XYZ file of C-alpha atoms in Angstrom:
669
model
C -21.927 14.607 11.534
C -23.461 11.423 10.205
C -23.891 13.007 6.792
C -20.257 14.137 6.823
C -18.932 10.659 7.526
C -21.156 9.131 4.870
C -19.928 11.602 2.261
C -16.312 11.204 3.339
C -16.567 7.431 3.162
C -18.095 7.518 -0.310
C -15.271 9.748 -1.557
C -12.604 7.514 0.013
C -14.108 4.329 -1.411
C -14.504 5.877 -4.856
C -10.909 7.082 -4.777
C -9.610 3.711 -3.593
C -11.562 1.804 -6.231
C -10.296 4.105 -8.953
C -6.591 3.877 -8.115
C -5.636 0.870 -10.282
C -7.336 2.353 -13.331
C -5.520 5.667 -13.328
C -3.364 4.534 -16.229
C -6.390 5.133 -18.462
C -7.589 8.435 -16.951
C -5.975 11.605 -18.279
C -8.466 14.374 -17.555
C -5.786 17.116 -17.645
C -3.783 18.002 -20.788
C -0.825 20.370 -20.473
C 0.818 22.770 -22.940
C 3.442 25.471 -22.408
C 4.534 28.692 -24.068
C 7.114 31.384 -23.345
C 6.477 35.161 -23.431
C 9.374 37.627 -23.438
C 8.430 40.373 -20.963
C 11.642 42.388 -21.405
C 15.235 41.758 -22.321
C 16.389 38.731 -20.295
C 13.050 38.283 -18.511
C 10.635 35.599 -19.675
C 7.227 34.355 -18.597
C 6.633 30.594 -18.819
C 2.917 29.855 -19.104
C 1.574 26.406 -18.181
C -1.890 25.823 -19.671
C -4.023 22.960 -18.346
C -7.083 21.863 -20.337
C -9.469 20.053 -17.957
C -12.055 17.578 -19.258
C -15.739 18.273 -18.678
C -16.989 17.227 -15.259
C -13.477 17.372 -13.783
C -11.732 20.076 -11.776
C -8.127 20.712 -10.760
C -7.082 22.324 -7.487
C -5.297 25.656 -7.141
C -1.812 26.330 -5.786
C -2.923 26.083 -2.160
C -1.076 25.334 0.006
C -3.294 23.101 2.148
C -2.705 21.480 5.496
C -2.480 17.712 5.866
C -5.957 16.337 5.282
C -6.739 18.831 2.538
C -6.696 18.273 -1.226
C -3.455 17.973 -3.156
C -2.613 21.438 -4.437
C -1.130 21.940 -7.894
C 2.628 22.482 -7.600
C 5.631 23.121 -9.834
C 9.153 22.104 -8.895
C 11.985 23.707 -10.863
C 15.376 22.051 -11.162
C 18.018 24.590 -10.052
C 20.433 25.650 -12.781
C 23.029 28.431 -12.996
C 21.755 29.484 -16.425
C 18.576 31.036 -15.041
C 16.959 32.426 -11.903
C 13.334 32.417 -10.815
C 11.644 35.761 -10.290
C 9.126 35.174 -7.513
C 6.987 32.048 -7.417
C 4.378 30.396 -9.590
C 1.149 32.392 -9.887
C -2.228 31.756 -11.464
C -3.442 33.700 -14.505
C -6.972 32.396 -13.967
C -9.242 33.138 -11.037
C -10.102 30.081 -8.967
C -13.599 29.215 -7.851
C -13.448 29.187 -4.047
C -15.887 27.622 -1.612
C -16.009 25.860 1.743
C -15.810 22.116 1.202
C -17.587 20.057 3.907
C -15.519 16.972 3.074
C -12.159 18.634 3.715
C -13.689 21.057 6.251
C -11.773 23.989 4.785
C -12.036 26.540 2.023
C -10.549 25.257 -1.224
C -9.958 26.694 -4.672
C -10.372 24.827 -7.938
C -10.647 25.328 -11.674
C -13.035 23.769 -14.189
C -12.479 23.510 -17.954
C -9.003 25.022 -17.828
C -6.440 27.146 -16.021
C -3.151 28.930 -16.722
C -0.231 29.184 -14.311
C 2.904 31.238 -14.908
C 6.463 31.619 -13.638
C 8.829 34.496 -14.451
C 12.374 33.429 -15.313
C 15.435 35.636 -15.850
C 18.205 34.422 -18.142
C 20.784 36.491 -19.972
C 22.219 33.913 -22.352
C 19.296 31.513 -22.703
C 18.534 28.375 -20.732
C 16.708 25.079 -20.733
C 14.332 25.124 -17.755
C 13.457 21.721 -16.288
C 10.291 21.612 -14.183
C 7.934 18.949 -12.816
C 4.234 19.663 -12.341
C 2.140 17.649 -9.836
C -1.626 17.920 -9.566
C -4.847 16.245 -8.498
C -8.027 16.243 -10.586
C -11.432 15.069 -9.352
C -14.954 14.538 -10.627
C -18.080 13.320 -8.814
C -16.783 9.743 -8.436
C -13.012 9.626 -8.967
C -9.843 11.508 -8.121
C -6.575 11.069 -9.992
C -3.110 12.463 -9.428
C -0.587 13.103 -12.139
C 2.847 14.489 -12.809
C 4.453 15.885 -15.924
C 8.083 16.754 -16.688
C 8.764 19.785 -18.885
C 11.971 20.984 -20.561
C 11.323 24.548 -21.727
C 13.760 26.678 -23.726
C 13.904 30.372 -22.812
C 16.031 32.826 -24.761
C 18.701 31.264 -26.984
C 18.167 27.484 -26.651
C 21.783 26.606 -25.999
C 21.070 24.027 -23.334
C 19.414 21.079 -25.173
C 22.745 19.473 -26.009
C 23.679 19.398 -22.346
C 20.320 17.941 -21.488
C 20.731 15.236 -24.116
C 24.201 14.492 -22.816
C 22.783 14.052 -19.312
C 20.098 11.706 -20.633
C 22.677 9.730 -22.628
C 24.874 9.426 -19.559
C 21.935 8.201 -17.506
C 21.049 5.669 -20.173
C 24.638 4.506 -20.451
C 24.730 3.960 -16.690
C 21.711 1.660 -16.778
C 22.649 -1.919 -15.965
C 22.542 -4.684 -18.523
C 19.688 -7.142 -18.472
C 20.453 -10.560 -17.070
C 18.527 -13.809 -17.171
C 17.857 -14.189 -13.467
C 14.912 -16.344 -12.472
C 11.718 -14.960 -10.986
C 11.318 -14.575 -7.232
C 10.070 -17.569 -5.277
C 6.807 -16.110 -4.090
C 4.799 -19.247 -3.420
C 5.016 -18.972 0.343
C 3.889 -15.373 0.176
C 0.892 -16.211 -2.005
C -0.263 -18.969 0.333
C 0.117 -16.580 3.227
C -2.176 -14.088 1.504
C -4.691 -16.831 0.709
C -4.788 -18.050 4.311
C -5.151 -14.465 5.507
C -8.042 -13.926 3.084
C -9.765 -17.098 4.297
C -9.409 -16.001 7.917
C -10.847 -12.560 7.189
C -13.738 -14.104 5.260
C -14.654 -16.209 8.296
C -14.555 -13.070 10.441
C -16.752 -11.229 7.941
C -19.382 -13.962 8.139
C -19.788 -13.312 11.869
C -20.386 -9.586 11.527
C -23.864 -8.156 12.244
C -24.216 -7.088 8.605
C -23.793 -10.608 7.222
C -24.672 -13.281 9.789
C -28.438 -12.563 10.018
C -28.701 -12.725 6.226
C -27.585 -16.350 5.987
C -30.849 -17.990 7.140
C -32.920 -15.155 5.657
C -31.606 -15.470 2.118
C -31.373 -19.260 2.074
C -34.949 -19.576 3.330
C -36.046 -17.167 0.607
C -34.528 -19.371 -2.086
C -36.048 -22.564 -0.712
C -39.535 -21.060 -0.422
C -39.392 -19.221 -3.702
C -38.736 -22.218 -5.939
C -40.938 -24.994 -7.174
C -38.862 -27.787 -5.678
C -36.012 -28.375 -3.274
C -33.697 -29.199 -6.182
C -34.530 -25.936 -7.920
C -33.965 -24.061 -4.666
C -30.548 -25.640 -4.275
C -29.610 -24.683 -7.827
C -30.680 -21.092 -7.227
C -28.680 -20.978 -3.991
C -25.620 -22.384 -5.785
C -25.914 -19.654 -8.403
C -26.346 -17.126 -5.606
C -23.011 -18.197 -4.121
C -21.380 -18.135 -7.554
C -22.592 -14.586 -8.196
C -21.165 -13.449 -4.835
C -17.766 -14.800 -5.903
C -18.092 -13.078 -9.283
C -19.042 -9.720 -7.755
C -16.038 -9.729 -5.434
C -13.437 -11.136 -7.848
C -14.214 -10.093 -11.419
C -14.102 -6.273 -10.946
C -10.637 -6.539 -9.373
C -9.432 -8.808 -12.170
C -10.846 -6.568 -14.906
C -9.258 -3.423 -13.465
C -5.837 -5.090 -13.147
C -6.090 -6.656 -16.626
C -7.015 -3.369 -18.308
C -4.179 -1.619 -16.492
C -1.731 -4.274 -17.656
C -2.977 -4.237 -21.254
C -2.741 -0.454 -21.439
C 0.582 0.045 -19.725
C 2.278 -3.346 -19.467
C 4.351 -4.578 -16.557
C 6.026 -1.227 -15.904
C 2.775 0.721 -15.485
C 1.141 -2.070 -13.457
C 4.161 -2.277 -11.153
C 4.256 1.505 -10.830
C 0.581 1.604 -9.845
C 1.041 -1.170 -7.295
C 4.079 0.616 -5.898
C 2.213 3.946 -5.738
C -0.774 2.329 -4.054
C 1.334 0.535 -1.468
C 3.863 3.247 -0.594
C 2.701 6.770 -1.478
C 1.572 8.896 1.451
C -1.792 9.815 -0.092
C -3.399 6.333 -0.391
C -1.826 5.205 2.877
C -3.204 8.209 4.765
C -6.599 7.616 3.125
C -6.579 3.935 4.126
C -5.497 4.884 7.651
C -8.360 7.390 7.910
C -10.887 4.896 6.534
C -9.804 2.251 9.059
C -10.119 4.741 11.912
C -13.597 5.766 10.706
C -14.729 2.153 10.419
C -13.352 1.426 13.898
C -15.346 4.348 15.324
C -18.437 3.030 13.531
C -17.919 -0.447 14.971
C -17.686 1.098 18.435
C -21.129 2.645 17.878
C -20.219 6.289 17.222
C -22.267 6.351 14.009
C -23.544 4.023 11.294
C -21.906 3.718 7.887
C -24.234 2.837 5.029
C -24.126 3.136 1.290
C -26.645 5.480 -0.366
C -30.151 4.065 0.140
C -31.060 4.587 -3.516
C -28.219 2.299 -4.637
C -29.283 -0.492 -2.293
C -33.010 -0.067 -2.977
C -32.533 -0.141 -6.754
C -30.592 -3.381 -6.485
C -33.126 -4.893 -4.072
C -36.091 -4.017 -6.301
C -34.502 -5.814 -9.254
C -33.988 -8.933 -7.130
C -37.700 -9.692 -7.461
C -37.189 -10.661 -11.096
C -37.416 -14.304 -11.955
C -34.517 -16.310 -13.292
C -30.789 -15.776 -12.957
C -31.068 -11.979 -13.243
C -33.054 -11.841 -10.009
C -30.527 -14.071 -8.248
C -27.694 -11.847 -9.470
C -29.333 -8.756 -7.998
C -29.966 -10.616 -4.730
C -26.215 -11.272 -4.551
C -25.504 -7.646 -5.401
C -27.861 -6.543 -2.633
C -25.989 -8.719 -0.123
C -22.640 -7.249 -1.203
C -23.989 -3.698 -0.841
C -25.804 -4.240 2.452
C -22.798 -5.960 4.027
C -20.430 -3.231 2.862
C -20.213 -1.470 6.227
C -18.700 -4.623 7.757
C -16.820 -6.147 4.811
C -15.454 -2.904 3.317
C -12.407 -2.538 5.562
C -11.789 -6.295 5.487
C -11.771 -6.412 1.692
C -9.549 -3.328 1.608
C -7.095 -4.896 4.030
C -6.950 -8.131 2.031
C -6.311 -6.297 -1.225
C -3.709 -3.875 0.090
C -1.749 -6.664 1.760
C -1.608 -8.550 -1.542
C -0.691 -5.645 -3.858
C 3.019 -6.405 -3.795
C 3.377 -6.111 -7.555
C 2.380 -9.634 -8.538
C -0.246 -9.588 -11.297
C -2.253 -12.597 -10.114
C -1.860 -12.273 -6.346
C -4.681 -9.760 -5.686
C -7.053 -11.684 -7.967
C -6.342 -15.064 -6.378
C -6.511 -13.562 -2.891
C -9.914 -11.974 -3.513
C -11.148 -15.213 -5.097
C -10.201 -17.112 -1.927
C -11.976 -14.529 0.219
C -15.170 -14.584 -1.849
C -15.365 -18.394 -2.041
C -15.202 -18.745 1.743
C -17.593 -15.817 2.173
C -20.157 -17.367 -0.208
C -19.753 -20.953 1.035
C -22.264 -20.831 3.952
C -25.056 -19.636 1.668
C -24.480 -22.643 -0.559
C -24.044 -25.216 2.208
C -27.117 -24.144 4.165
C -29.168 -24.316 0.976
C -27.974 -27.857 0.318
C -28.598 -28.868 3.933
C -31.454 -26.635 5.179
C -31.752 -28.523 8.472
C -28.472 -26.921 9.515
C -30.297 -23.604 9.818
C -31.902 -24.804 13.048
C -28.466 -25.242 14.603
C -27.341 -21.678 13.953
C -27.146 -19.457 17.049
C -29.721 -16.705 17.134
C -28.710 -13.135 16.426
C -28.217 -11.037 19.524
C -25.816 -9.062 21.636
C -22.943 -11.390 20.814
C -22.953 -10.027 17.264
C -22.428 -6.476 18.484
C -19.617 -7.693 20.751
C -17.986 -9.335 17.764
C -18.303 -6.043 15.891
C -16.635 -4.124 18.735
C -13.780 -6.634 18.840
C -13.354 -6.112 15.106
C -13.214 -2.365 15.790
C -10.199 -2.834 18.068
C -8.530 -4.941 15.373
C -9.253 -2.194 12.817
C -7.526 0.344 15.085
C -4.407 -1.816 15.293
C -4.252 -2.720 11.599
C -4.898 0.841 10.458
C -1.639 1.949 12.055
C 0.231 -0.142 9.491
C -0.748 2.253 6.699
C 0.445 5.270 8.672
C 3.654 3.395 9.446
C 4.325 2.708 5.747
C 4.000 6.400 4.875
C 6.157 7.283 7.880
C 8.926 4.900 6.791
C 8.972 5.733 3.087
C 9.039 9.497 3.692
C 11.249 9.419 6.817
C 8.813 11.465 8.920
C 9.932 9.805 12.152
C 6.539 10.094 13.882
C 5.745 6.398 14.325
C 8.943 4.683 15.402
C 8.882 1.111 16.630
C 8.402 1.880 20.326
C 5.562 4.333 19.594
C 3.875 1.758 17.365
C 4.286 -0.921 20.042
C 2.960 1.364 22.772
C -0.206 1.991 20.761
C -0.711 -1.743 20.129
C -0.173 -2.541 23.812
C -2.812 0.006 24.832
C -5.286 -1.092 22.125
C -5.110 -4.782 22.979
C -5.148 -4.080 26.727
C -8.433 -2.221 26.228
C -9.685 -5.144 24.130
C -8.879 -7.519 26.988
C -10.758 -5.322 29.433
C -13.737 -5.226 27.065
C -13.787 -9.019 26.818
C -13.827 -9.180 30.631
C -16.820 -6.839 30.678
C -14.951 -3.923 32.227
C -15.757 -1.681 29.247
C -19.146 -1.198 27.608
C -20.100 0.540 24.386
C -23.277 2.155 23.152
C -25.071 -0.901 21.741
C -23.734 -3.547 24.134
C -26.189 -5.707 26.043
C -26.022 -6.366 29.768
C -23.540 -9.115 30.629
C -24.752 -10.864 33.815
C -21.835 -13.287 33.840
C -18.533 -13.933 32.080
C -18.741 -16.723 29.530
C -15.970 -19.264 29.049
C -15.434 -18.031 25.499
C -14.850 -14.454 26.665
C -12.525 -15.660 29.413
C -10.413 -17.678 26.969
C -10.259 -14.794 24.488
C -9.259 -12.335 27.221
C -6.475 -14.666 28.378
C -5.175 -14.894 24.797
C -5.379 -11.107 24.405
C -3.532 -10.310 27.619
C -0.923 -12.978 26.834
C -0.380 -11.181 23.519
C 0.058 -7.892 25.394
C 2.633 -9.475 27.716
C 4.449 -10.850 24.666
C 4.702 -7.338 23.166
C 5.981 -5.542 26.276
C 9.660 -6.675 25.974
C 9.633 -5.199 22.484
C 9.684 -1.747 24.094
C 13.288 -2.558 25.095
C 14.318 -4.084 21.770
C 13.063 -7.689 21.886
C 12.768 -8.878 18.240
C 9.106 -10.100 18.470
C 9.574 -12.362 15.460
C 5.896 -13.281 15.273
C 5.064 -9.609 14.580
C 8.088 -8.699 12.483
C 6.008 -8.189 9.351
C 3.752 -5.616 11.017
C 6.174 -3.706 13.224
C 8.397 -0.857 12.013
C 11.990 -2.090 11.597
C 14.221 -2.399 14.644
C 16.540 0.346 13.419
C 13.771 2.924 14.040
C 13.736 2.200 17.764
C 15.580 4.694 19.958
C 16.333 2.377 22.873
C 17.561 -1.183 22.294
C 19.206 -3.372 24.929
C 21.922 -5.146 22.943
C 23.764 -6.722 25.865
C 23.581 -10.465 25.422
C 21.295 -10.225 22.420
C 23.953 -11.395 20.054
C 22.142 -10.969 16.779
C 21.302 -7.300 17.155
C 24.656 -6.168 18.457
C 27.033 -4.439 16.082
C 30.127 -6.372 15.037
C 33.192 -5.092 13.275
C 33.861 -6.374 9.767
C 35.176 -5.213 6.414
C 31.761 -5.493 4.734
C 31.422 -1.692 4.572
C 33.539 1.383 5.183
C 33.059 3.165 8.469
C 32.048 6.447 6.820
C 30.872 7.783 3.474
C 27.965 5.395 2.840
C 25.622 7.040 0.370
C 22.147 7.597 1.876
C 23.470 6.163 5.142
C 22.185 9.198 7.017
C 18.548 8.141 6.451
C 18.753 4.385 5.805
C 20.031 1.604 8.051
C 20.446 -2.139 7.682
C 18.754 -4.446 10.208
C 20.389 -6.495 12.944
C 23.436 -4.227 13.227
C 24.697 -5.192 9.771
C 26.767 -2.755 7.740
C 26.420 -2.158 4.053
C 25.368 0.154 1.255
C 22.226 1.622 -0.285
C 23.644 2.538 -3.689
C 24.507 -0.236 -6.144
C 27.382 1.542 -7.884
C 29.112 2.347 -4.590
C 28.573 -1.210 -3.339
C 29.973 -2.749 -6.531
C 33.113 -0.603 -6.270
C 33.675 -1.614 -2.657
C 33.000 -5.302 -3.382
C 35.687 -5.221 -6.056
C 38.070 -3.516 -3.626
C 37.662 -6.135 -0.875
C 37.188 -9.005 -3.367
C 33.838 -10.244 -2.078
C 30.551 -11.181 -3.742
C 27.657 -8.739 -3.494
C 24.433 -9.524 -1.630
C 21.757 -7.426 -3.349
C 18.625 -7.037 -1.230
C 15.620 -5.649 -3.124
C 13.452 -4.520 -0.234
C 10.907 -1.909 0.818
C 9.801 0.003 3.886
C 6.241 -1.257 3.437
C 7.259 -4.849 2.655
C 5.812 -7.187 5.295
C 7.643 -10.223 3.928
C 10.963 -8.337 4.003
C 10.594 -7.727 7.742
C 9.700 -11.396 8.283
C 12.760 -12.547 6.369
C 15.015 -10.240 8.378
C 13.525 -11.253 11.721
C 13.150 -14.996 11.135
C 15.891 -15.846 8.629
C 18.583 -13.170 8.697
C 18.675 -13.287 12.497
C 19.904 -16.884 12.455
C 23.582 -16.856 13.627
C 24.712 -18.812 10.544
C 23.056 -16.349 8.173
C 24.386 -13.339 10.079
C 27.925 -14.713 10.015
C 27.805 -15.274 6.263
C 26.294 -11.861 5.532
C 28.702 -10.046 7.829
C 31.914 -11.799 6.819
C 31.473 -13.216 3.311
C 29.402 -10.598 1.466
C 29.143 -6.904 0.786
C 25.499 -5.992 1.393
C 23.519 -3.461 -0.597
C 19.859 -2.794 0.232
C 17.866 -1.281 -2.643
C 14.583 0.152 -1.345
C 11.883 0.106 -4.010
C 9.519 2.468 -2.194
C 11.758 5.139 -0.678
C 10.676 8.695 -1.551
C 14.068 10.341 -1.035
C 14.881 12.638 -3.969
C 18.406 11.922 -5.205
C 20.944 14.318 -6.714
C 20.433 15.225 -10.347
C 23.553 13.304 -11.328
C 21.860 10.115 -10.125
C 18.609 10.578 -12.048
C 17.717 7.769 -14.442
C 15.926 8.097 -17.773
C 13.719 5.119 -18.662
C 13.274 3.600 -22.108
C 10.135 5.702 -22.523
C 11.972 8.927 -21.721
C 10.600 9.415 -18.199
C 13.124 10.825 -15.748
C 13.189 9.022 -12.389
C 14.230 11.297 -9.535
C 13.501 9.353 -6.330
C 15.538 6.525 -4.867
C 12.603 4.118 -4.763
C 11.546 4.622 -8.379
C 15.133 4.194 -9.589
C 15.589 0.947 -7.640
C 12.173 -0.389 -8.683
C 12.927 0.352 -12.350
C 16.317 -1.359 -12.063
C 14.759 -4.501 -10.536
C 12.074 -4.746 -13.222
C 14.394 -3.963 -16.146
C 17.256 -6.177 -15.003
C 15.546 -9.143 -13.333
C 11.932 -8.846 -14.448
C 10.592 -8.619 -10.889
C 8.635 -5.946 -9.084
C 7.937 -7.759 -5.811
C 9.996 -7.720 -2.638
C 11.937 -9.310 -1.085
C 14.243 -10.495 -3.852
C 17.826 -11.534 -3.191
C 20.604 -11.623 -5.786
C 24.164 -12.863 -5.185
C 26.219 -10.903 -7.686
C 29.697 -11.718 -8.948
C 32.502 -9.686 -10.484
C 30.826 -9.470 -13.881
C 27.624 -7.985 -12.456
C 25.656 -11.186 -13.070
C 24.035 -13.549 -10.535
C 26.304 -16.256 -9.167
C 23.359 -18.584 -8.470
C 19.624 -18.459 -9.042
C 18.150 -15.473 -7.163
C 15.841 -16.139 -4.256
C 12.601 -14.613 -3.002
C 10.446 -14.947 0.109
C 11.112 -18.274 1.828
C 11.359 -18.780 5.590
C 13.439 -21.972 5.282
C 16.588 -20.956 7.193
C 18.644 -23.983 6.151
C 17.843 -23.350 2.497
C 18.881 -19.697 2.842
C 22.172 -20.709 4.460
C 22.823 -23.063 1.548
C 21.909 -20.267 -0.862
C 24.529 -17.975 0.676
C 27.196 -20.699 0.844
C 26.625 -21.676 -2.784
C 27.130 -18.042 -3.785
C 30.471 -17.866 -1.959
C 31.572 -21.119 -3.583
C 30.559 -19.939 -7.060
C 32.422 -16.653 -6.535
C 35.624 -18.450 -5.549
C 35.365 -20.920 -8.424
C 35.050 -18.066 -10.933
C 38.405 -16.555 -9.987
């Protein structure tokens, strides 16, 4: 079991680390050909050439938790019919995989798949292939759109007409300003600093502070030289945490530009695969913190780094820092992952700055204790309190890990983790944490607790107070302090609206009563009515002669939920939104596949088929932004009435923003 978790963790970490660099990895090359089997019956052959050391999975299918099977999705068309399903022309290598705990099939070097198609007068067959390819360290997913002529190729003109229509429907670029994201960035920085302080108190890191600092002081010729070496040690820790992230993001941006970088960030933050992986990793780390097993990196990797630390000069100091980073991985891994994922909202610099803040605070004690070695005597000794701190962190990991599952649940409309279910799990988790702090629960490595300390008592009071705060949320209380982490209110089945005011529905002419496109799966918060398709919203806004409130949002957007709970819920804001604007919410991460007539072709020729990708492309192409939330007040000409606005919890400023838009709309009549 221990070996299984170690291998699973290594695969997850390797996959997570490789995600931002997928723009460069193309281990699978596709070609197609058509064979005529008989009159009117054709065989389309998809040939995949796989790079050495890589393999691609077979057609599956696999249950949730298995690898991503290769799949082909054909666009229905009256000009042809499919004869059976896709089948493999190559025999897969099959074996039981201990990581997935199931038998899997895969191909190395290359594979051919085929689909039989019947067409009497010729057709253009549109198909999308999705696959996953892996080697010993990385896994990448990919998709490829094909347009394949079978029989007499009479369909290309129609296809070109569809593409031209999609291009003609693309909105014109405006000169809107960038989103105001300063508050969000500072929030990420403060979060990173807080997590760094927590990381310093973990059993993997805390005992190394006096150990490493003492090593530097004893190993140098003078106190001044020891301080210099310790300063460099801290600097190298910062470099090891920050530079790799910056390099990966920079290379991705240089190769693919803003569009590719934004697409990667969006994929990482909203696709079910990385979110399920992150959820699983958090659950595994939580179990490890509770004492179920120990997570360590391969001993050879750590030992090689440690052996090189004996070298003299800066090289030895660098490898000492690398050894610390590797040894502390089992405690800092989930923390670093949480910091990075929270900051990957599409901003180029945000993840880099956030990780820099984390690493500076993390490295600071090593530097300060080297400059003032007498402080070492004042440090508390390692002991049972460190394991207790680790267990507490395990409970926090359980709670935070649910956020990743919630994001996948919201973007794919699974409906398995609605708001009350999420709240119930948090209430149970933090209740158990409170009992642990009181000494009513004990784990494997906990020491005897002869008495309850004041610190534990205070922490248990805070924890149970937090639980009491969450309980009314089961009946629809807004819980504004947690709005960024909870699923949206509209996912809750039971909400007491009597006397709540802000959440109750109110009649208005901001949206028609029926016929809202995508209204069967998407809802606006706080009982507001509106649209989820820009074209439909623009038509209705012109009909009722009102400005348009365009809300670029996302299911996985923490700041969006905070804005809705803390700013939109203000009675002045609600009144303006309900009575003065037509609202349209454009979700940038929704995975709903739209009708073919609504597909959008990008400047590079890629066809966008999901609602989220279409909205994300529109935001980037039109306003140059790929972060949410972003609010645009649009006039009759389709251009912003005032400067667009981003994340900002200043309610008065948001009220003025809305009022200025109404005034500008009236003045432009």
